[in-house]
């Protein structure tokens, strides 16, 4: 069967790349399965999309926000109807198991309903003026055309975190989705178009970073950039945006830790660490790649955890029997392999896993065993650097204080978790963990869309997605003064004395 051919979306039209180049979207569970052929776009495609988005902005910004919200609400309903189909498409192109891809679509649905409601809120503030017969208020205004560059690990949820708050606020956008997972973003935007979104409000340009991402970033009419991906690429994007004074939201890596204290419910912590560490095959920026365990329960935790990791079923995500799917691509599996070697050479004890899986018909995919290192310490590279694969390091610790220090002792600061039944310890941890998200008695993954999502240090540059922080990024403040005194009043000078 010939692979389906997909196109860019520019001004409401499905169009090929201007130079007719394409790339293949492969199934990471079986690379012989080609999910689709997508346009490989370059600067000319980007320029056209930005031009169309700039024109669309002039109408969209004047469309009342509640009307914009109704379109997003309808989109949420369409996504609900198509949830299963879109989850299956996502598993095929991204690899993660069906229950997780259903969750990814659900995250877009949740974001759509939440942001649809913002159409009737988008609140600013009114404050008193210091002068008589004068009115003062601050209102939110959109930025214009926003450029978005999104990753493959949450190929519908993350674009939804950016697109819905951007368009409810009156912006238009051009999005370049990850080349490994272009279909899920296309599905999301298709639902928006079917919900009645006017042409040109959301445009998709498929392709690779240097050819399609870079021109989007540099385009003078793109007023802001939102990026989710590696800290390495984020640094380049942040610098480019700064040169042009463009607001830029960066969501990047993580090296998240679960802390398990002696008084914890150990079985619950094991469930959490398995889900946090091996969910999405460890390919979440929120993944728990370190588990810091107090010595009183360390052996018990390690024994049970390793036997549970060994029992996990790895295979194609489309088969509901499987617990864990493949990694996304060859490069990612090579990174995992590299870190397994590094861990061994640093003296961490390989307790289970450590190999690529090729038996049982998995040789055409990027499958890796759930891997656990024991007796690691916080300074090892496997405990410092983001791996983005199914590799967890267990680190023994003497106390909560030491565990917090280890947790904080990395370049990143996205998510953290503590398992304890001691309320005093829980509150100390909540205060002292230097991450944007902290969980008590739950793993490091599973953020809800109406709370701020983002992190400290090398994880981000201070912006938040999710929650109202997203609206803050996609709007700017305008202060408005209305003087109805019919005379010249001078602020700071006419003080009434
Ligand atoms: C990511 O890994 O980039 O909190 C996003 C979570 C998900 C989102 C993860 N809701 O794990």
Coordinates of C-alpha atoms and ligand atoms in Angstrom, one line a residue:
X1 CA 0.0 0.0 0.0
X2 CA 1.4 3.4 -1.0
X3 CA 2.0 5.7 1.9
X4 CA -0.4 8.6 2.2
X5 CA 0.9 12.0 1.1
X6 CA 0.3 15.0 3.4
X7 CA 0.8 18.7 2.8
X8 CA 1.4 21.9 4.6
X9 CA -1.5 24.0 5.7
X10 CA -1.1 27.6 4.6
X11 CA -4.0 30.1 4.5
X12 CA -6.5 27.2 4.8
X13 CA -5.2 25.4 1.7
X14 CA -3.3 22.1 1.8
X15 CA -0.2 22.8 -0.3
X16 CA 3.1 21.1 -1.2
X17 CA 6.4 22.5 -0.3
X18 CA 7.4 25.0 -3.0
X19 CA 10.3 22.9 -4.1
X20 CA 8.3 19.6 -4.0
X21 CA 10.7 17.9 -1.5
X22 CA 9.4 15.4 1.0
X23 CA 10.4 13.2 3.9
X24 CA 9.1 10.0 5.3
X25 CA 7.3 9.6 8.6
X26 CA 8.3 6.1 10.0
X27 CA 6.7 3.9 12.6
X28 CA 9.3 3.5 15.3
X29 CA 7.9 0.1 16.2
X30 CA 8.6 -1.1 12.6
X31 CA 10.5 1.2 10.4
X32 CA 9.2 -0.6 7.3
X33 CA 5.8 0.9 8.0
X34 CA 5.7 4.4 6.5
X35 CA 3.0 6.4 8.2
X36 CA 3.1 9.1 5.5
X37 CA 5.1 11.3 3.2
X38 CA 5.3 15.0 4.4
X39 CA 6.5 18.1 2.7
X40 CA 10.1 19.2 3.5
X41 CA 9.7 22.9 3.7
X42 CA 12.1 25.7 3.5
X43 CA 12.3 29.5 3.8
X44 CA 9.9 30.2 0.9
X45 CA 7.2 28.1 2.5
X46 CA 7.8 29.7 5.9
X47 CA 7.7 33.2 4.3
X48 CA 4.4 32.5 2.6
X49 CA 2.9 31.1 5.8
X50 CA 4.0 34.1 7.9
X51 CA 2.6 36.5 5.3
X52 CA -0.8 34.7 5.3
X53 CA -0.8 34.6 9.1
X54 CA -0.1 38.4 9.3
X55 CA -3.0 39.1 7.0
X56 CA -5.3 36.8 9.0
X57 CA -4.3 38.5 12.2
X58 CA -5.9 41.8 11.2
X59 CA -9.4 40.1 11.2
X60 CA -8.8 37.5 13.9
X61 CA -7.7 40.1 16.5
X62 CA -11.1 41.9 15.9
X63 CA -13.1 38.7 16.3
X64 CA -14.7 38.9 19.7
X65 CA -12.8 36.5 22.1
X66 CA -16.0 34.6 23.1
X67 CA -16.6 33.8 19.4
X68 CA -13.0 32.6 19.2
X69 CA -13.7 30.5 22.2
X70 CA -16.7 28.9 20.6
X71 CA -14.6 27.6 17.7
X72 CA -12.1 26.1 20.2
X73 CA -14.9 24.6 22.2
X74 CA -16.2 22.9 19.0
X75 CA -12.7 21.7 18.3
X76 CA -12.6 20.0 21.7
X77 CA -15.9 18.2 20.9
X78 CA -14.5 17.1 17.5
X79 CA -11.3 15.8 19.2
X80 CA -13.5 13.8 21.6
X81 CA -15.2 12.2 18.7
X82 CA -12.0 11.4 16.9
X83 CA -10.0 10.5 20.1
X84 CA -9.5 6.8 19.3
X85 CA -8.5 7.4 15.6
X86 CA -6.0 10.1 16.5
X87 CA -4.6 8.1 19.4
X88 CA -4.0 5.2 16.9
X89 CA -2.3 7.5 14.4
X90 CA -0.1 8.8 17.2
X91 CA 0.9 5.4 18.4
X92 CA 1.8 4.5 14.9
X93 CA 4.0 7.5 14.3
X94 CA 5.4 8.1 17.9
X95 CA 5.4 4.6 19.4
X96 CA 4.0 5.1 22.9
X97 CA 1.3 2.7 24.0
X98 CA -2.3 3.4 23.2
X99 CA -3.4 4.3 26.7
X100 CA -0.8 7.0 26.7
X101 CA -1.6 8.3 23.2
X102 CA -5.3 8.5 24.3
X103 CA -4.0 10.5 27.2
X104 CA -2.1 12.8 24.9
X105 CA -5.2 13.5 22.8
X106 CA -7.1 14.0 26.1
X107 CA -4.6 16.6 27.2
X108 CA -5.4 18.5 24.0
X109 CA -9.1 18.2 24.7
X110 CA -8.7 19.5 28.2
X111 CA -6.6 22.4 27.0
X112 CA -9.2 23.2 24.4
X113 CA -12.1 23.3 26.9
X114 CA -10.0 25.3 29.4
X115 CA -8.9 27.9 26.8
X116 CA -12.4 28.1 25.2
X117 CA -13.6 29.4 28.6
X118 CA -10.8 32.0 28.6
X119 CA -12.7 33.6 25.7
X120 CA -15.1 35.0 28.3
X121 CA -12.4 36.0 30.8
X122 CA -9.1 37.2 29.4
X123 CA -9.1 39.5 32.3
X124 CA -7.0 42.7 32.8
X125 CA -7.5 45.1 35.7
X126 CA -9.0 48.5 36.4
X127 CA -7.4 50.6 39.1
X128 CA -8.0 54.1 40.5
X129 CA -6.3 57.0 38.8
X130 CA -4.3 59.4 41.0
X131 CA -6.2 62.3 39.3
X132 CA -9.9 63.2 39.6
X133 CA -12.3 62.4 36.7
X134 CA -9.8 60.0 35.1
X135 CA -10.2 56.3 34.5
X136 CA -7.3 53.8 34.3
X137 CA -7.2 50.2 33.1
X138 CA -4.8 47.6 31.8
X139 CA -6.0 45.3 29.0
X140 CA -4.4 42.3 27.3
X141 CA -3.6 42.6 23.6
X142 CA -2.3 39.9 21.3
X143 CA 1.2 39.9 19.9
X144 CA 0.6 39.2 16.2
X145 CA 2.0 36.2 14.4
X146 CA 3.6 33.6 16.8
X147 CA 6.1 30.9 15.6
X148 CA 5.9 27.5 17.3
X149 CA 8.4 24.7 17.2
X150 CA 7.2 21.5 18.9
X151 CA 8.7 18.1 19.9
X152 CA 7.8 14.5 19.1
X153 CA 7.1 13.1 22.6
X154 CA 3.7 14.8 23.1
X155 CA 2.9 15.5 19.4
X156 CA -0.7 16.7 20.1
X157 CA -0.7 17.9 23.7
X158 CA 2.3 20.2 23.4
X159 CA 1.1 21.9 20.2
X160 CA -2.3 22.3 21.9
X161 CA -0.7 24.0 24.9
X162 CA 0.7 26.6 22.5
X163 CA -2.0 27.0 19.8
X164 CA -5.1 27.3 22.0
X165 CA -3.9 30.0 24.3
X166 CA -2.3 31.8 21.4
X167 CA -5.5 32.0 19.3
X168 CA -7.9 32.6 22.1
X169 CA -5.8 35.7 22.8
X170 CA -6.2 36.9 19.2
X171 CA -2.8 35.8 17.8
X172 CA -2.3 33.9 14.6
X173 CA 0.4 31.3 14.3
X174 CA 2.8 29.2 12.2
X175 CA 3.8 25.9 13.7
X176 CA 6.6 23.6 12.7
X177 CA 6.0 20.3 14.3
X178 CA 8.7 17.7 15.0
X179 CA 9.7 15.8 11.8
X180 CA 9.3 12.5 13.6
X181 CA 5.6 13.1 14.4
X182 CA 4.0 15.5 12.0
X183 CA 0.7 13.7 11.6
X184 CA -0.6 14.3 15.2
X185 CA -0.2 18.0 14.9
X186 CA -1.8 17.9 11.5
X187 CA -4.7 16.0 13.1
X188 CA -5.1 18.6 15.8
X189 CA -5.2 21.5 13.3
X190 CA -7.5 19.6 11.1
X191 CA -10.0 19.4 14.0
X192 CA -9.7 23.1 14.5
X193 CA -10.3 23.8 10.8
X194 CA -13.3 21.5 10.9
X195 CA -14.6 23.5 13.9
X196 CA -14.7 26.6 11.7
X197 CA -11.4 28.3 12.3
X198 CA -10.9 31.0 9.6
X199 CA -8.1 30.3 7.1
X200 CA -4.7 31.6 8.0
X201 CA -5.2 31.7 11.7
X202 CA -3.2 28.5 12.2
X203 CA -0.7 27.4 9.6
X204 CA 1.5 24.3 9.5
X205 CA 4.9 24.2 7.8
X206 CA 6.5 20.7 8.0
X207 CA 10.1 20.0 7.8
X208 CA 13.5 20.1 9.6
X209 CA 14.9 22.6 12.1
X210 CA 17.7 24.2 10.0
X211 CA 15.5 24.6 6.8
X212 CA 12.1 25.3 8.2
X213 CA 12.5 26.1 11.9
X214 CA 15.4 28.7 11.5
X215 CA 13.6 30.9 9.0
X216 CA 10.5 30.9 11.2
X217 CA 12.6 32.1 14.1
X218 CA 14.4 34.8 12.2
X219 CA 11.3 36.2 10.3
X220 CA 10.8 39.8 11.3
X221 CA 7.0 39.5 11.2
X222 CA 7.0 36.7 13.7
X223 CA 6.5 38.5 17.0
X224 CA 7.2 35.7 19.5
X225 CA 8.5 32.2 19.6
X226 CA 7.4 29.3 21.6
X227 CA 9.7 26.3 21.7
X228 CA 9.7 22.9 23.5
X229 CA 12.7 20.6 23.0
X230 CA 16.3 20.2 24.1
X231 CA 18.2 22.8 26.1
X232 CA 20.9 22.7 23.4
X233 CA 18.5 23.9 20.7
X234 CA 16.7 26.1 23.2
X235 CA 19.9 28.1 23.8
X236 CA 20.2 28.8 20.0
X237 CA 16.6 29.8 19.8
X238 CA 16.8 32.0 22.9
X239 CA 19.9 33.8 21.5
X240 CA 18.3 34.3 18.1
X241 CA 15.1 35.7 19.7
X242 CA 17.0 38.0 22.0
X243 CA 18.9 39.6 19.0
X244 CA 15.5 40.6 17.6
X245 CA 13.9 41.5 21.0
X246 CA 11.3 38.7 20.5
X247 CA 9.5 37.2 23.5
X248 CA 10.5 33.6 23.6
X249 CA 9.2 30.8 25.7
X250 CA 11.5 27.8 26.2
X251 CA 10.5 24.5 27.7
X252 CA 13.5 22.2 27.8
X253 CA 15.1 19.3 29.5
X254 CA 14.7 17.7 32.9
X255 CA 16.5 15.3 35.2
X256 CA 13.7 14.6 37.6
X257 CA 13.9 12.7 40.8
X258 CA 11.6 10.8 43.0
X259 CA 12.6 10.7 46.6
X260 CA 11.4 7.7 48.7
X261 CA 11.7 8.2 52.5
X262 CA 11.8 5.4 55.1
X263 CA 8.3 6.1 56.2
X264 CA 6.8 5.9 52.6
X265 CA 4.3 3.4 51.3
X266 CA 7.0 1.6 49.4
X267 CA 4.7 -0.3 47.1
X268 CA 3.0 2.9 46.1
X269 CA 6.4 4.5 45.4
X270 CA 7.4 1.5 43.2
X271 CA 4.2 1.9 41.2
X272 CA 5.0 5.6 40.8
X273 CA 8.6 5.1 39.9
X274 CA 7.8 2.6 37.2
X275 CA 5.2 4.8 35.7
X276 CA 7.3 8.0 36.1
X277 CA 10.5 6.3 34.8
X278 CA 9.3 4.0 32.0
X279 CA 6.1 5.7 31.0
X280 CA 6.5 7.1 27.4
X281 CA 9.7 4.9 27.3
X282 CA 11.3 7.5 29.6
X283 CA 10.9 10.1 26.8
X284 CA 9.2 12.8 28.8
X285 CA 10.9 15.9 30.0
X286 CA 9.1 15.1 33.3
X287 CA 10.4 11.5 33.3
X288 CA 11.7 10.2 36.7
X289 CA 15.2 9.1 35.7
X290 CA 16.5 9.2 39.3
X291 CA 15.0 7.5 42.3
X292 CA 16.6 8.6 45.6
X293 CA 15.8 6.1 48.3
X294 CA 16.5 6.4 52.0
X295 CA 18.7 3.6 53.2
X296 CA 16.2 2.0 55.5
X297 CA 14.0 0.9 52.6
X298 CA 16.6 0.9 49.8
X299 CA 17.2 -2.9 49.5
X300 CA 13.5 -3.6 49.7
X301 CA 12.7 -1.0 47.1
X302 CA 15.5 -2.0 44.8
X303 CA 14.6 -5.8 44.9
X304 CA 10.9 -5.3 44.2
X305 CA 11.5 -2.5 41.7
X306 CA 13.9 -4.6 39.6
X307 CA 11.6 -7.6 39.5
X308 CA 8.7 -5.3 38.4
X309 CA 10.9 -3.7 35.7
X310 CA 11.9 -7.2 34.5
X311 CA 8.3 -8.2 34.2
X312 CA 7.4 -5.3 31.9
X313 CA 6.2 -6.2 28.5
X314 CA 7.9 -4.3 25.8
X315 CA 6.5 -4.2 22.2
X316 CA 4.5 -2.2 19.7
X317 CA 2.3 0.3 21.5
X318 CA -0.7 -0.6 19.3
X319 CA -0.9 -4.0 21.1
X320 CA -2.7 -3.3 24.4
X321 CA -0.9 -6.2 26.1
X322 CA 2.4 -4.2 26.1
X323 CA 3.5 -1.8 28.8
X324 CA 6.2 0.0 27.0
X325 CA 6.7 1.0 23.3
X326 CA 9.9 1.8 21.4
X327 CA 12.1 4.8 21.4
X328 CA 11.4 7.4 18.7
X329 CA 14.4 6.8 16.4
X330 CA 17.9 5.5 15.9
X331 CA 19.6 8.5 17.3
X332 CA 17.6 8.3 20.5
X333 CA 18.4 4.6 21.0
X334 CA 22.0 5.3 20.4
X335 CA 21.9 8.0 23.2
X336 CA 20.4 5.4 25.5
X337 CA 23.1 2.9 24.6
X338 CA 25.8 5.5 25.2
X339 CA 24.5 6.3 28.7
X340 CA 24.3 2.6 29.6
X341 CA 28.0 2.3 28.8
X342 CA 28.7 5.5 30.7
X343 CA 26.8 4.2 33.7
X344 CA 28.7 1.0 33.7
X345 CA 32.1 2.7 33.4
X346 CA 31.2 5.1 36.2
X347 CA 30.6 2.1 38.5
X348 CA 26.8 2.2 38.8
X349 CA 25.5 -1.4 39.2
X350 CA 23.4 -2.6 36.2
X351 CA 20.5 -4.4 38.0
X352 CA 18.5 -5.2 34.9
X353 CA 18.2 -4.3 31.2
X354 CA 20.9 -2.5 29.3
X355 CA 20.3 -4.0 25.9
X356 CA 18.4 -3.3 22.7
X357 CA 15.6 -5.8 22.0
X358 CA 15.6 -7.4 18.6
X359 CA 14.1 -10.9 19.4
X360 CA 10.4 -11.6 19.1
X361 CA 9.9 -9.6 15.8
X362 CA 11.1 -6.4 17.4
X363 CA 14.3 -6.1 15.3
X364 CA 12.7 -3.5 12.9
X365 CA 11.9 -1.1 15.7
X366 CA 13.8 0.9 18.3
X367 CA 13.1 -1.2 21.4
X368 CA 15.2 -1.0 24.6
X369 CA 14.9 -3.0 27.8
X370 CA 13.7 -1.2 30.9
X371 CA 17.0 -0.5 32.5
X372 CA 17.8 0.0 36.2
X373 CA 21.2 1.1 37.7
X374 CA 21.6 0.6 41.4
X375 CA 24.1 2.1 43.9
X376 CA 24.4 5.2 41.8
X377 CA 25.4 8.6 43.3
X378 CA 24.3 12.0 42.4
X379 CA 27.4 13.2 40.6
X380 CA 27.5 10.4 38.1
X381 CA 26.7 11.4 34.5
X382 CA 23.8 9.0 34.4
X383 CA 22.4 10.9 37.4
X384 CA 23.2 14.3 36.0
X385 CA 22.4 14.3 32.2
X386 CA 19.1 13.9 30.5
X387 CA 19.0 10.5 28.8
X388 CA 15.4 10.5 27.4
X389 CA 15.2 6.7 27.4
X390 CA 14.1 3.9 29.7
X391 CA 17.0 4.2 32.2
X392 CA 16.5 4.8 35.9
X393 CA 19.3 5.3 38.4
X394 CA 18.7 4.3 42.1
X395 CA 20.6 6.5 44.5
X396 CA 20.8 5.6 48.2
X397 CA 20.5 8.4 50.7
X398 CA 20.8 9.1 54.4
X399 CA 18.1 11.7 54.9
X400 CA 15.5 14.0 53.4
X401 CA 18.0 16.9 53.5
X402 CA 20.6 14.9 51.6
X403 CA 18.0 13.7 49.1
X404 CA 16.8 17.3 48.4
X405 CA 20.4 18.3 47.9
X406 CA 20.9 15.5 45.4
X407 CA 17.6 16.3 43.6
X408 CA 18.6 20.0 43.3
X409 CA 22.2 19.2 42.3
X410 CA 21.6 19.1 38.6
X411 CA 21.4 21.6 35.8
X412 CA 17.7 21.2 35.3
X413 CA 14.6 21.9 37.5
X414 CA 11.4 20.7 36.0
X415 CA 9.7 18.2 38.2
X416 CA 10.3 16.4 41.6
X417 CA 8.4 14.0 43.8
X418 CA 8.5 12.8 47.4
X419 CA 7.0 9.7 48.9
X420 CA 6.4 10.1 52.6
X421 CA 3.6 9.9 55.2
X422 CA 5.2 12.6 57.3
X423 CA 3.5 15.9 56.7
X424 CA 6.4 17.9 58.2
X425 CA 8.8 16.3 55.7
X426 CA 6.4 16.7 52.9
X427 CA 6.2 20.5 53.5
X428 CA 10.0 20.9 53.9
X429 CA 10.4 19.1 50.5
X430 CA 7.7 21.3 48.9
X431 CA 9.6 24.4 50.1
X432 CA 13.1 23.3 49.3
X433 CA 12.9 21.4 46.0
X434 CA 14.1 23.7 43.2
X435 CA 11.7 22.6 40.5
X436 CA 8.7 24.2 38.8
X437 CA 6.5 21.2 39.7
X438 CA 6.5 19.1 42.9
X439 CA 4.4 16.0 43.7
X440 CA 3.7 14.4 47.0
X441 CA 3.0 10.7 46.9
X442 CA 2.7 10.8 43.1
X443 CA 5.4 10.4 40.4
X444 CA 7.1 13.3 38.5
X445 CA 4.8 13.0 35.4
X446 CA 1.1 13.8 35.0
X447 CA 0.8 17.6 35.1
X448 CA -2.7 18.9 34.6
X449 CA -3.3 21.5 31.9
X450 CA -4.8 24.3 34.1
X451 CA -1.7 24.6 36.3
X452 CA 1.5 26.2 35.4
X453 CA 3.9 23.9 33.5
X454 CA 7.6 24.6 33.3
X455 CA 10.8 24.6 35.3
X456 CA 13.8 26.4 36.7
X457 CA 17.5 26.6 35.6
X458 CA 18.3 24.9 32.3
X459 CA 14.7 23.7 32.0
X460 CA 13.2 27.0 31.0
X461 CA 13.6 30.8 30.8
X462 CA 10.9 31.7 33.2
X463 CA 7.7 31.3 31.2
X464 CA 5.0 28.8 31.9
X465 CA 2.7 26.8 29.7
X466 CA -0.6 25.5 31.0
X467 CA -2.7 27.6 33.4
X468 CA -3.0 31.3 33.1
X469 CA 0.8 31.6 32.5
X470 CA 0.1 30.7 28.9
X471 CA -2.1 33.7 28.4
X472 CA 0.5 35.8 30.0
X473 CA 3.0 34.7 27.3
X474 CA 0.7 35.2 24.4
X475 CA -0.6 38.7 25.4
X476 CA 1.0 42.0 26.2
X477 CA -0.2 44.6 28.6
X478 CA -1.6 47.9 27.3
X479 CA -2.3 50.6 29.9
X480 CA -5.2 52.9 28.9
X481 CA -6.1 56.2 30.6
X482 CA -9.3 58.0 29.9
X483 CA -9.4 61.6 31.2
X484 CA -13.0 62.9 31.4
X485 CA -12.2 66.1 33.4
X486 CA -12.2 68.4 30.3
X487 CA -9.0 70.1 31.4
X488 CA -5.3 69.4 31.3
X489 CA -4.3 67.2 34.3
X490 CA -0.7 66.5 34.8
X491 CA 0.2 63.3 36.5
X492 CA 2.9 63.6 39.2
X493 CA 2.6 67.4 39.0
X494 CA -1.0 68.3 39.8
X495 CA -1.0 66.7 43.2
X496 CA -3.9 68.7 44.5
X497 CA -2.0 70.8 47.1
Ligands
LIG1 C1 6.8 16.6 28.3 O1 7.3 15.6 28.8 O2 7.3 17.3 27.5 O3 3.2 16.1 33.0 C2 5.4 17.0 28.7 C3 3.4 15.3 32.1 C4 2.6 15.5 30.8 C5 3.3 16.4 29.9 C6 4.7 16.1 29.7 N1 1.3 16.0 31.2 O4 4.1 14.3 32.2

